[in-house]
Coordinates of C-alpha atoms in Angstrom, one line a residue:
X29 CA 217.5 18.8 -5.1
X30 CA 214.0 19.1 -6.3
X31 CA 211.8 21.6 -4.7
X32 CA 208.2 20.8 -4.0
X33 CA 205.4 23.0 -2.8
X34 CA 202.0 21.4 -2.3
X35 CA 199.5 23.5 -4.2
X36 CA 195.8 23.0 -4.5
X37 CA 195.2 26.0 -6.8
X38 CA 197.1 27.7 -9.7
X39 CA 199.7 30.2 -8.9
X40 CA 200.8 33.3 -10.8
X41 CA 204.0 35.2 -11.5
X42 CA 203.7 39.0 -10.9
X43 CA 203.7 39.8 -14.6
X44 CA 200.2 38.1 -14.8
X45 CA 198.4 38.7 -11.6
X46 CA 194.8 37.7 -11.4
X47 CA 192.3 40.6 -11.8
X48 CA 191.0 42.0 -8.5
X49 CA 187.5 42.7 -7.8
X50 CA 188.3 44.1 -4.3
X51 CA 191.5 44.9 -2.4
X52 CA 190.0 45.2 1.1
X53 CA 189.0 42.7 3.7
X54 CA 187.9 42.5 7.3
X55 CA 189.4 40.3 9.9
X56 CA 188.8 40.2 13.7
X57 CA 186.7 43.4 13.4
X58 CA 189.6 45.3 11.5
X59 CA 189.6 46.4 7.9
X60 CA 192.7 45.9 5.9
X61 CA 193.9 46.4 2.3
X62 CA 196.5 45.2 -0.2
X63 CA 199.8 45.1 1.7
X64 CA 198.6 43.7 5.0
X65 CA 201.3 41.3 6.2
X66 CA 200.3 37.8 7.4
X67 CA 202.3 35.1 9.0
X68 CA 201.8 31.5 9.8
X69 CA 204.0 28.8 11.3
X70 CA 206.2 26.8 8.8
X71 CA 204.6 23.5 7.8
X72 CA 207.6 21.5 9.1
X73 CA 207.3 23.2 12.4
X74 CA 210.1 24.8 14.4
X75 CA 210.4 28.4 15.6
X76 CA 210.0 30.0 12.2
X77 CA 207.1 31.5 10.4
X78 CA 206.1 32.1 6.7
X79 CA 205.1 35.6 5.7
X80 CA 203.0 36.9 2.8
X81 CA 201.3 40.1 1.7
X82 CA 197.6 40.3 0.9
X83 CA 196.8 41.1 -2.7
X84 CA 193.0 41.0 -2.6
X85 CA 189.9 39.3 -3.9
X86 CA 189.0 38.2 -7.4
X87 CA 185.4 38.2 -8.9
X88 CA 185.0 34.5 -7.6
X89 CA 185.7 35.8 -4.0
X90 CA 189.1 34.0 -3.8
X91 CA 191.5 35.8 -1.6
X92 CA 195.1 36.0 -3.2
X93 CA 198.4 36.5 -1.4
X94 CA 201.8 37.4 -2.7
X95 CA 204.7 35.5 -1.1
X96 CA 208.3 34.8 -1.6
X97 CA 209.1 31.0 -1.6
X98 CA 211.5 28.5 -2.9
X99 CA 210.2 29.2 -6.5
X100 CA 210.5 33.0 -6.0
X101 CA 207.8 35.5 -5.8
X102 CA 204.3 34.2 -6.5
X103 CA 200.8 35.0 -6.2
X104 CA 198.9 32.2 -4.5
X105 CA 195.4 31.5 -3.0
X106 CA 194.8 32.0 0.7
X107 CA 194.3 28.3 1.2
X108 CA 197.7 27.5 -0.4
X109 CA 199.3 30.3 1.6
X110 CA 198.0 28.6 4.8
X111 CA 199.4 25.2 3.7
X112 CA 197.1 23.4 6.0
X113 CA 198.0 25.6 8.9
X114 CA 195.2 26.8 11.3
X115 CA 197.3 29.4 12.9
X116 CA 197.5 32.7 11.2
X117 CA 198.3 36.2 12.5
X118 CA 198.1 39.5 10.8
X119 CA 201.4 41.3 11.8
X120 CA 200.5 44.5 9.9
X121 CA 197.1 45.9 8.7
X122 CA 197.6 48.1 5.8
X123 CA 195.1 50.8 6.5
X124 CA 195.5 52.9 3.4
X125 CA 193.8 51.7 0.2
X126 CA 195.8 54.3 -1.8
X127 CA 199.1 52.5 -1.2
X128 CA 198.0 49.5 -3.4
X129 CA 200.3 50.7 -6.4
X130 CA 203.3 51.4 -4.3
X131 CA 203.3 48.1 -2.6
X132 CA 202.8 46.2 -5.8
X133 CA 205.6 48.2 -7.5
X134 CA 207.9 47.2 -4.6
X135 CA 206.8 43.5 -5.1
X136 CA 207.7 43.8 -8.8
X137 CA 211.1 45.1 -7.9
X138 CA 211.9 41.9 -5.9
X139 CA 210.0 39.4 -8.3
X140 CA 213.0 38.4 -10.3
X141 CA 215.4 37.7 -7.4
X142 CA 216.0 34.2 -6.2
X143 CA 214.7 33.2 -2.7
X144 CA 217.6 32.9 -0.2
X145 CA 216.8 32.3 3.5
X146 CA 219.4 34.5 4.9
X147 CA 219.1 37.7 2.7
X148 CA 215.9 37.3 0.5
X149 CA 213.3 35.3 2.3
X150 CA 209.6 35.7 2.7
X151 CA 209.9 38.1 5.7
X152 CA 212.5 40.4 3.9
X153 CA 210.0 40.4 0.9
X154 CA 206.9 41.2 2.9
X155 CA 208.6 44.0 4.9
X156 CA 210.2 45.5 1.8
X157 CA 206.9 45.6 0.0
X158 CA 205.1 47.4 2.7
X159 CA 207.7 49.3 4.7
X160 CA 210.5 49.7 2.0
X161 CA 213.0 48.0 4.4
X162 CA 214.7 44.6 3.7
X163 CA 214.3 43.3 7.2
X164 CA 213.9 39.8 8.6
X165 CA 214.0 39.4 12.3
X166 CA 214.1 35.6 11.9
X167 CA 217.2 35.7 9.7
X168 CA 218.8 38.2 12.0
X169 CA 218.2 36.0 15.0
X170 CA 219.7 33.0 13.3
X171 CA 222.8 35.0 12.1
X172 CA 223.3 36.3 15.7
X173 CA 223.1 32.7 17.1
X174 CA 225.5 31.4 14.4
X175 CA 227.9 34.2 14.9
X176 CA 227.9 33.4 18.7
X177 CA 228.6 29.7 18.0
X178 CA 231.4 30.5 15.5
X179 CA 232.9 33.0 18.0
X180 CA 233.1 30.4 20.8
X181 CA 234.9 28.0 18.4
X182 CA 237.2 30.9 17.2
X183 CA 237.9 31.8 20.9
X184 CA 239.0 28.2 21.6
X185 CA 241.2 28.2 18.6
X186 CA 242.8 31.5 19.7
X187 CA 243.4 30.2 23.3
X188 CA 244.9 26.9 22.3
X189 CA 248.7 26.5 22.6
X190 CA 248.8 26.1 18.7
X191 CA 247.2 29.3 18.1
X192 CA 250.3 30.6 16.1
X193 CA 249.0 28.3 13.3
X194 CA 246.8 30.7 11.5
X195 CA 245.4 28.0 9.1
X196 CA 242.5 27.1 11.1
X197 CA 241.3 30.7 11.6
X198 CA 241.8 31.3 7.9
X199 CA 239.5 28.2 7.2
X200 CA 236.9 29.6 9.6
X201 CA 237.1 32.8 7.7
X202 CA 236.4 31.0 4.4
X203 CA 233.4 29.2 6.0
X204 CA 232.0 32.5 7.3
X205 CA 232.3 34.0 3.8
X206 CA 230.5 31.1 2.3
X207 CA 227.7 31.4 4.8
X208 CA 227.6 35.2 4.5
X209 CA 228.1 35.4 8.2
X210 CA 229.7 38.5 9.4
X211 CA 231.9 38.4 12.5
X212 CA 231.0 40.8 15.4
X213 CA 233.6 43.7 15.8
X214 CA 235.1 42.6 19.2
X215 CA 235.9 39.1 17.8
X216 CA 237.3 40.6 14.6
X217 CA 239.7 42.8 16.7
X218 CA 240.8 39.7 18.7
X219 CA 241.5 37.7 15.6
X220 CA 243.4 40.6 13.9
X221 CA 245.5 41.0 17.0
X222 CA 246.3 37.3 17.0
X223 CA 247.1 37.1 13.3
X224 CA 249.5 39.9 13.6
X225 CA 251.6 37.9 16.1

């Protein structure tokens, strides 16, 4: 499958970032620095957002962002980050200009890893760069919803008269492993008890 991101401006890998003239900005009466986290709705809609980290302004007064996308970690212009969205929200204002190097070092740590929606997405990346934590509340919510749906199906299997046939549960286990979807502890105990019969 070919990936396509609409770009109006050049993009850069982290090993050749554009030279900054300034790493501070003001927005809505607040001053922020490199590491401020911004989100905008995904271009295709839905309940999800795209996250990026402010890098700073070059000498042409272009604002640069660092994001994790389908191509991996890239430095993109503000207008390419927005991707024609007019809704943008700063979810974290970095108030310490001295954290610039620490935040960029964390970005470099993640720069060679492939994008993966459930375990290394744009929100994971932004939170790791700024807070040192690989967290994505969006991915966690999807995993919880998927686990609940899987658990409903698994409960039906366990409650069916043919529940002695473990093959179906084993197939669901394989599917969970493929999706990297952990099972909640209560459901795991029920399945373990059923498989022991």
